[in-house]
Amino acid sequence: RFFGSCQINIAQGQNLATDNVTVIEGETATISCRVRNNDDSVIQLLNPNRQTIYFKDVRPLKDSRFQLVNFSDNELRVSLSNVSLSDEGRYVCQLYTDPPQEAYADITVLVPPGSPIIESREDVVSEGNETELTCTAIGGKPAAYIRWMKGEEELTGETTVEETYDRMFTVTSRVRFSVTKEDDGMPVDCIIDHPAVKDLLAQRHLEVLYKPEVKIVVTYPEGLTREGDNLDLTCIAEGKPHPHQINWLRVDEDVPPHAVVTGSDLYIENLNKSYNGTYRCVASNAVGEAYVDYILYVHDAPTTIPTPTTNPVNTQDSRAGEGAPQKIDHAVIGGVVAVVMFAILCALIVLGRYFARHKGTYFTHEAKGADDAADADTAIINAEGGHNNTDEKKEYYI
């Protein structure tokens, strides 16, 4: 495998060319000596010590790691397996002409660093304090570049590079930062960037101690607190380490004498306005303490007693049911009045017709005997009562 860019080296004014090679330690490098216009001149390859590796297709050097890949009038190609750092240097392609021509191939050997080692100044740190982490990459060539990541955040470290006697490099990076409770369990990565290796990193999880986080939950009542009600409060506290103590107190006053404190719960029954005030839950652990307040305000008791319902969720339906009978009563009363008025009206009509009928009969009896008269004059004379028609008879109907 070859890494990096290849640089073609051509002897100025000559036909000979070769390439620089970059290879990872332990792998194979290939050197190619090429001739554009060969006039049957001999090609040979020399090592950095000017020792002949190959003369044409013959290997005088007794190093079996060198193997002939291709030989022709225009190319001599040789492979070098299991490359080590001692193989690094300038190799010479030589063409026997007059004068001789030479081209140079530089072999660069990359050495991957060992697995990084990450260390912390302290195993556990309290929130608000500063921690320091150190990451070391040993034995790389060239020197490695170290990056830091805390979660998704990139950190800036201080780096030192030390070159060893065997042309290798040891790189150390230190990073310092303050921690919060949100950093507890956060991974911190030391990432190694090097041309000879990928995905090389070391990871450490932070362990942060922090003081409690406190909140109060009203278990009862659900709505307003009124006189005569009971009050049930629960204090919830979380911290690292877990809070070892939770206390209830009343700010600037004593807790009511019949208040009951059970662990993290505060219970007060039969509230009245003298209990108004600020009630505080205090939680503490090895890091510190924290508290949260609950302000109690007791409202007046309701002036009317609400109608009990079997299903409190359907309050509106219950109220609608209560209003329905009132509407039915008004309808019944209106119906009764209408029936009575109708009956009276019918009675008046019947009585009127009755009296009208009896009035006609009276006039008929008054003219009794007139039916047998021969003419009108006789009928008048024969009229019962013998009254003269000039005496007008008046009748009144009431």
XYZ file of N, CA, C and O in Angstrom, residues 104-249:
584
model
N 16.217 9.522 -8.449
C 16.186 9.181 -7.013
C 14.741 8.967 -6.526
O 13.848 9.772 -6.820
N 14.544 7.887 -5.787
C 13.240 7.558 -5.172
C 13.402 7.569 -3.656
O 14.153 6.745 -3.101
N 12.713 8.480 -3.003
C 12.768 8.568 -1.537
C 11.654 7.712 -0.933
O 10.464 7.890 -1.260
N 12.030 6.792 -0.069
C 11.045 5.969 0.651
C 10.851 6.565 2.050
O 11.821 6.739 2.800
N 9.611 6.901 2.362
C 9.247 7.417 3.688
C 8.425 6.353 4.408
O 7.415 5.870 3.869
N 8.844 6.008 5.599
C 8.173 4.967 6.377
C 7.343 5.626 7.476
O 7.857 6.433 8.264
N 6.051 5.290 7.519
C 5.140 5.784 8.558
C 5.012 4.732 9.649
O 4.828 3.538 9.360
N 5.080 5.186 10.905
C 4.935 4.274 12.038
C 3.727 4.716 12.857
O 3.706 5.831 13.398
N 2.669 3.896 12.941
C 1.498 4.290 13.740
C 1.837 4.292 15.223
O 2.590 3.437 15.697
N 1.283 5.253 15.961
C 1.530 5.273 17.416
C 0.788 4.136 18.097
O -0.145 3.535 17.542
N 1.193 3.852 19.315
C 0.465 2.858 20.101
C -0.878 3.401 20.554
O -1.216 4.582 20.361
N -1.687 2.542 21.144
C -3.008 2.962 21.641
C -2.845 4.073 22.666
O -1.981 3.992 23.548
N -3.636 5.141 22.535
C -3.486 6.264 23.463
C -3.864 5.878 24.890
O -4.700 4.993 25.120
N -3.268 6.547 25.816
C -3.531 6.326 27.245
C -4.104 7.617 27.811
O -3.495 8.687 27.691
N -5.294 7.529 28.406
C -5.945 8.707 28.982
C -5.989 8.551 30.503
O -6.329 7.487 31.019
N -5.629 9.613 31.188
C -5.586 9.605 32.653
C -6.263 10.865 33.177
O -6.291 11.904 32.503
N -6.816 10.748 34.395
C -7.475 11.877 35.044
C -6.761 12.220 36.339
O -6.255 11.322 37.039
N -6.734 13.509 36.637
C -6.089 13.943 37.875
C -6.830 13.415 39.090
O -6.236 13.108 40.114
N -8.147 13.300 39.005
C -8.957 12.735 40.077
C -10.067 11.897 39.460
O -10.534 12.188 38.359
N -10.437 10.846 40.167
C -11.481 9.968 39.655
C -12.858 10.603 39.761
O -13.719 10.383 38.903
N -13.103 11.356 40.838
C -14.397 11.978 41.078
C -14.170 13.461 41.333
O -13.231 13.843 42.045
N -15.016 14.316 40.762
C -14.878 15.757 40.927
C -16.246 16.338 41.272
O -17.280 15.871 40.777
N -16.263 17.349 42.127
C -17.518 18.004 42.520
C -17.856 19.112 41.526
O -16.966 19.736 40.933
N -19.162 19.349 41.365
C -19.603 20.367 40.412
C -19.010 21.729 40.775
O -18.837 22.072 41.945
N -18.657 22.475 39.724
C -18.057 23.785 39.917
C -16.548 23.753 40.012
O -15.899 24.796 39.876
N -15.969 22.574 40.217
C -14.514 22.445 40.307
C -13.917 22.137 38.939
O -14.611 21.740 37.996
N -12.600 22.290 38.841
C -11.887 22.047 37.590
C -11.256 20.659 37.618
O -10.735 20.211 38.643
N -11.303 19.990 36.500
C -10.649 18.691 36.367
C -9.633 18.767 35.239
O -9.707 19.638 34.367
N -8.671 17.842 35.260
C -7.617 17.802 34.239
C -7.472 16.383 33.724
O -7.391 15.426 34.502
N -7.445 16.237 32.395
C -7.246 14.948 31.758
C -5.978 15.007 30.905
O -5.676 16.036 30.293
N -5.263 13.883 30.853
C -4.031 13.791 30.069
C -4.126 12.597 29.130
O -4.552 11.504 29.534
N -3.724 12.814 27.868
C -3.733 11.745 26.872
C -2.340 11.667 26.246
O -1.759 12.688 25.858
N -1.814 10.427 26.115
C -0.463 10.216 25.595
C -0.497 9.213 24.451
O -1.107 8.137 24.577
N 0.142 9.592 23.328
C 0.335 8.693 22.182
C 1.831 8.441 22.041
O 2.609 9.373 21.798
N 2.234 7.197 22.170
C 3.651 6.841 22.222
C 4.087 6.169 20.924
O 3.392 5.294 20.391
N 5.290 6.575 20.417
C 5.976 5.835 19.367
C 5.447 6.009 17.970
O 5.492 5.050 17.184
N 4.980 7.161 17.585
C 4.505 7.363 16.235
C 5.519 8.104 15.375
O 6.394 8.802 15.869
N 5.361 7.952 14.067
C 6.179 8.703 13.113
C 5.328 8.938 11.877
O 4.875 7.962 11.249
N 5.074 10.165 11.525
C 5.478 11.400 12.230
C 4.704 11.565 13.542
O 3.937 10.681 13.925
N 4.883 12.715 14.186
C 4.202 12.969 15.457
C 2.689 13.009 15.250
O 2.191 13.570 14.256
N 1.957 12.396 16.170
C 0.496 12.365 16.080
C -0.089 13.725 16.473
O 0.549 14.534 17.157
N -1.322 13.938 16.041
C -2.081 15.128 16.451
C -3.239 14.662 17.319
O -3.989 13.738 16.946
N -3.389 15.279 18.483
C -4.399 14.846 19.452
C -5.523 15.876 19.527
O -5.273 17.076 19.665
N -6.764 15.381 19.427
C -7.957 16.224 19.593
C -8.759 15.718 20.789
O -8.739 14.531 21.123
N -9.527 16.652 21.407
C -10.372 16.319 22.560
C -11.830 16.618 22.219
O -12.145 17.652 21.630
N -12.721 15.706 22.628
C -14.164 15.916 22.492
C -14.837 15.554 23.804
O -14.597 14.472 24.356
N -15.687 16.483 24.299
C -16.542 16.192 25.466
C -17.980 16.161 24.967
O -18.593 17.186 24.718
N -18.488 14.949 24.786
C -19.785 14.831 24.131
C -19.648 15.326 22.697
O -18.843 14.835 21.908
N -20.440 16.355 22.334
C -20.376 16.961 21.003
C -19.530 18.228 20.997
O -19.412 18.881 19.965
N -18.935 18.566 22.120
C -18.154 19.804 22.250
C -16.662 19.506 22.114
O -16.133 18.615 22.774
N -15.994 20.274 21.245
C -14.551 20.095 21.079
C -13.814 20.966 22.088
O -14.137 22.140 22.279
N -12.819 20.369 22.736
C -12.026 21.066 23.744
C -10.631 21.357 23.184
O -10.147 20.653 22.291
N -10.002 22.379 23.738
C -8.649 22.753 23.326
C -7.654 22.326 24.387
O -7.788 22.684 25.562
N -6.651 21.542 23.978
C -5.657 21.049 24.913
C -4.293 21.682 24.673
O -4.053 22.352 23.665
N -3.398 21.455 25.627
C -2.007 21.897 25.517
C -1.152 20.690 25.154
O -1.145 19.689 25.878
N -0.411 20.779 24.047
C 0.292 19.620 23.504
C 1.807 19.802 23.596
O 2.334 20.889 23.326
N 2.486 18.712 23.959
C 3.949 18.670 23.937
C 4.386 17.461 23.107
O 3.760 16.400 23.152
N 5.479 17.647 22.316
C 5.999 16.596 21.435
C 7.441 16.298 21.838
O 8.268 17.219 21.948
N 7.740 15.029 21.999
C 9.093 14.608 22.378
C 9.598 13.590 21.361
O 8.952 12.565 21.105
N 10.762 13.875 20.756
C 11.350 12.943 19.800
C 12.292 11.997 20.543
O 13.151 12.422 21.325
N 12.177 10.694 20.266
C 12.997 9.692 20.934
C 14.246 9.386 20.096
O 14.397 9.884 18.963
N 15.080 8.564 20.625
C 16.369 8.275 19.988
C 16.198 7.550 18.655
O 17.068 7.608 17.781
N 15.105 6.816 18.463
C 14.915 6.026 17.243
C 14.054 6.757 16.214
O 13.377 6.132 15.408
N 14.085 8.085 16.259
C 13.345 8.945 15.317
C 11.826 8.783 15.434
O 11.096 9.029 14.493
N 11.368 8.360 16.570
C 9.941 8.258 16.851
C 9.533 9.436 17.730
O 10.388 10.150 18.280
N 8.216 9.607 17.894
C 7.707 10.755 18.632
C 6.667 10.311 19.656
O 5.823 9.440 19.378
N 6.750 10.923 20.829
C 5.744 10.741 21.873
C 5.026 12.079 22.066
O 5.661 13.104 22.295
N 3.691 12.053 21.953
C 2.883 13.266 22.035
C 1.989 13.181 23.277
O 1.327 12.155 23.508
N 1.982 14.255 24.054
C 1.150 14.336 25.260
C 0.277 15.585 25.178
O 0.766 16.666 24.827
N -0.996 15.437 25.499
C -1.933 16.567 25.481
C -2.690 16.608 26.801
O -3.135 15.564 27.310
N -2.840 17.815 27.347
C -3.579 18.037 28.599
C -4.726 19.004 28.344
O -4.564 19.989 27.623
N -5.848 18.717 28.976
C -7.017 19.587 28.849
C -7.595 19.829 30.240
O -7.642 18.911 31.073
N -8.010 21.067 30.491
C -8.601 21.443 31.787
C -9.947 22.134 31.524
O -10.050 22.946 30.608
N -10.917 21.848 32.373
C -12.227 22.491 32.248
C -12.997 22.297 33.546
O -12.731 21.367 34.316
N -13.933 23.207 33.793
C -14.814 23.119 34.962
C -16.016 22.246 34.623
O -16.495 22.238 33.486
N -16.505 21.533 35.629
C -17.602 20.593 35.400
C -18.873 21.080 36.078
O -18.835 21.830 37.055
N -20.004 20.659 35.536
C -21.323 20.894 36.123
C -21.993 19.545 36.332
O -21.480 18.497 35.901
N -23.153 19.591 36.977
C -23.861 18.327 37.225
C -24.286 17.666 35.923
O -24.430 16.445 35.850
N -24.479 18.475 34.852
C -24.843 17.899 33.562
C -23.706 17.073 32.962
O -23.931 16.261 32.051
N -22.459 17.274 33.452
C -21.317 16.527 32.928
C -21.200 15.129 33.533
O -20.353 14.341 33.085
N -22.016 14.817 34.531
C -21.920 13.497 35.150
C -22.254 12.419 34.119
O -23.310 12.451 33.476
N -21.333 11.472 33.945
C -21.516 10.404 32.967
C -21.159 10.798 31.551
O -21.274 9.973 30.633
N -20.712 12.048 31.330
C -20.388 12.520 29.984
C -19.092 11.859 29.498
O -18.101 11.823 30.206
N -19.072 11.328 28.242
C -17.834 10.750 27.722
C -16.874 11.839 27.234
O -17.288 12.810 26.612
N -15.597 11.667 27.533
C -14.543 12.540 27.022
C -13.614 11.674 26.175
O -13.077 10.671 26.661
N -13.427 12.054 24.902
C -12.642 11.266 23.965
C -11.319 11.952 23.659
O -11.278 13.166 23.405
N -10.247 11.158 23.663
C -8.936 11.569 23.165
C -8.773 10.912 21.794
O -8.673 9.678 21.704
N -8.755 11.721 20.734
C -8.757 11.202 19.361
C -7.383 11.447 18.738
O -6.861 12.563 18.776
N -6.824 10.384 18.140
C -5.505 10.459 17.523
C -5.666 10.594 16.013
O -6.305 9.750 15.364
N -5.098 11.664 15.453
C -5.044 11.849 14.009
C -3.626 11.538 13.540
O -2.653 12.189 13.967
N -3.504 10.530 12.650
C -2.181 10.115 12.162
C -2.355 9.495 10.783
O -3.326 8.757 10.544
N -1.439 9.765 9.853
C -1.596 9.222 8.491
C -1.484 7.713 8.409
O -1.903 7.112 7.413
N -0.949 7.060 9.430
C -0.767 5.611 9.381
C -1.886 4.840 10.051
O -1.862 3.594 10.023
N -2.859 5.520 10.660
C -3.894 4.803 11.402
C -5.165 5.631 11.416
O -5.124 6.871 11.318
N -6.322 4.947 11.536
C -7.621 5.605 11.615
C -8.375 5.090 12.840
O -8.138 3.979 13.317
N -9.312 5.924 13.283
C -10.222 5.541 14.377
C -9.468 5.077 15.618
O -9.793 4.049 16.243
N -8.460 5.839 15.982
C -7.694 5.511 17.177
C -8.061 6.528 18.259
O -7.830 7.733 18.092
N -8.644 6.043 19.364
C -9.061 6.965 20.426
C -9.096 6.244 21.768
O -9.115 5.021 21.840
N -9.124 7.059 22.811
C -9.333 6.567 24.178
C -10.472 7.382 24.785
O -10.639 8.567 24.469
N -11.264 6.755 25.641
C -12.452 7.415 26.195
C -12.499 7.248 27.713
O -12.107 6.208 28.248
N -13.008 8.301 28.343
C -13.194 8.263 29.796
C -14.507 8.973 30.119
O -14.801 10.025 29.554
N -15.285 8.406 31.041
C -16.543 9.010 31.461
C -16.317 9.797 32.761
O -15.683 9.302 33.694
N -16.864 10.997 32.767
C -16.726 11.846 33.949
C -17.662 11.377 35.056
O -18.800 10.942 34.785
N -17.195 11.499 36.282
C -18.043 11.235 37.447
C -18.072 12.507 38.282
O -17.055 12.905 38.859
N -19.244 13.139 38.316
C -19.396 14.452 38.952
C -20.346 14.330 40.136
O -21.452 13.773 40.011
N -19.919 14.851 41.282
C -20.790 14.940 42.454
C -21.471 16.299 42.459
O -20.842 17.320 42.141
N -22.758 16.334 42.823
C -23.482 17.600 42.839
C -24.502 17.602 43.971
O -24.996 16.548 44.389
N -24.803 18.815 44.451
C -25.748 18.949 45.562
C -27.160 18.638 45.106
O -27.444 18.625 43.888
N -28.079 18.429 46.053
C -29.419 17.964 45.671
C -30.183 18.986 44.823
O -29.989 20.195 44.928
N -31.059 18.451 44.009
C -32.086 19.221 43.310
C -33.418 18.903 43.989
O -33.786 17.730 44.114
N -34.137 19.944 44.431
C -35.308 19.748 45.296
C -36.556 20.315 44.618
O -36.500 21.385 43.976
N -37.672 19.615 44.765
C -38.976 20.140 44.343
C -40.050 19.616 45.288
O -39.892 18.559 45.911
N -41.145 20.395 45.397
C -42.270 20.043 46.274
C -43.473 19.695 45.412
O -43.822 20.446 44.493
N -44.112 18.580 45.728
C -45.319 18.135 45.032
C -46.495 18.196 45.999
O -46.408 17.669 47.110
N -47.584 18.866 45.581
C -48.795 18.963 46.403
C -49.640 17.721 46.128
O -50.250 17.592 45.065
N -49.662 16.815 47.087
C -50.448 15.593 46.932
C -51.937 15.852 47.144
O -52.785 15.288 46.449
N -52.252 16.746 48.107
C -53.642 17.111 48.374
C -53.656 18.488 49.038
O -52.761 18.783 49.835
N -54.607 19.378 48.687
C -55.698 19.223 47.718
C -55.224 19.538 46.299
O -54.136 20.052 46.101
N -56.111 19.256 45.334
C -55.750 19.495 43.947
C -55.927 20.963 43.564
O -55.199 21.470 42.727
N -56.882 21.630 44.179
C -57.131 23.021 43.834
C -56.701 23.967 44.936
O -55.637 23.819 45.534
N -57.549 24.978 45.216
C -57.246 25.948 46.257
C -57.276 25.292 47.632
O -58.040 24.358 47.880
N -56.429 25.798 48.512
C -56.461 25.339 49.903
C -57.435 26.221 50.677
O -57.291 27.443 50.710
N -58.425 25.596 51.312
C -59.472 26.348 52.027
C -59.506 25.928 53.496
O -58.963 24.882 53.866
N -60.128 26.759 54.276
C -60.269 26.459 55.696
C -60.993 25.130 55.875
O -61.997 24.851 55.214
N -60.463 24.325 56.784
C -61.041 23.011 57.047
C -60.447 21.900 56.209
O -60.637 20.721 56.516
N -59.719 22.261 55.124
C -59.088 21.231 54.293
C -57.855 20.660 54.993
O -57.329 21.241 55.947
N -57.377 19.540 54.451
C -56.098 18.972 54.859
C -55.054 19.281 53.792
O -55.380 19.407 52.603
N -53.801 19.379 54.187
C -52.696 19.674 53.264
C -51.666 18.558 53.359
O -51.225 18.194 54.453
N -51.293 18.016 52.183
C -50.304 16.934 52.124
C -49.250 17.304 51.085
O -49.552 17.401 49.890
N -48.000 17.551 51.530
C -46.889 17.933 50.662
C -45.821 16.844 50.681
O -45.535 16.265 51.727
N -45.232 16.603 49.498
C -44.140 15.636 49.372
C -42.915 16.339 48.802
O -43.013 17.039 47.793
N -41.766 16.152 49.455
C -40.510 16.757 49.023
C -39.691 15.703 48.273
O -39.406 14.632 48.808
N -39.323 16.020 47.029
C -38.537 15.105 46.201
C -37.153 15.712 45.999
O -37.029 16.848 45.522
N -36.107 14.970 46.363
C -34.730 15.468 46.271
C -33.848 14.424 45.594
O -33.882 13.252 45.968
N -33.070 14.881 44.574
C -32.136 14.009 43.869
C -30.773 14.676 43.858
O -30.663 15.882 43.615
N -29.721 13.898 44.094
C -28.360 14.429 44.070
C -27.370 13.291 43.991
O -27.729 12.110 43.978
N -26.072 13.653 43.887
C -25.016 12.646 43.865
C -23.913 13.087 44.825
O -23.261 14.098 44.564
N -23.751 12.376 45.943
C -24.506 11.182 46.356
C -25.947 11.526 46.734
O -26.294 12.703 46.865
N -26.761 10.478 46.909
C -28.170 10.688 47.235
C -28.282 11.439 48.567
O -27.519 11.177 49.501
N -29.217 12.421 48.652
C -29.358 13.198 49.896
C -29.557 12.291 51.111
O -30.380 11.374 51.090
N -28.789 12.559 52.146
C -28.898 11.741 53.356
C -29.834 12.357 54.391
O -30.134 11.730 55.403
N -30.307 13.588 54.147
C -31.180 14.239 55.119
C -32.150 15.180 54.405
O -31.748 15.952 53.531
N -33.435 15.094 54.785
C -34.481 15.985 54.270
C -35.253 16.525 55.464
O -35.761 15.757 56.293
N -35.343 17.859 55.576
C -36.024 18.502 56.708
C -37.093 19.460 56.199
O -36.949 20.082 55.139
N -38.170 19.593 57.018
C -39.230 20.574 56.772
C -39.152 21.650 57.857
O -38.950 21.341 59.031
N -39.346 22.914 57.447
C -39.422 24.003 58.421
C -40.344 25.084 57.868
O -40.684 25.097 56.685
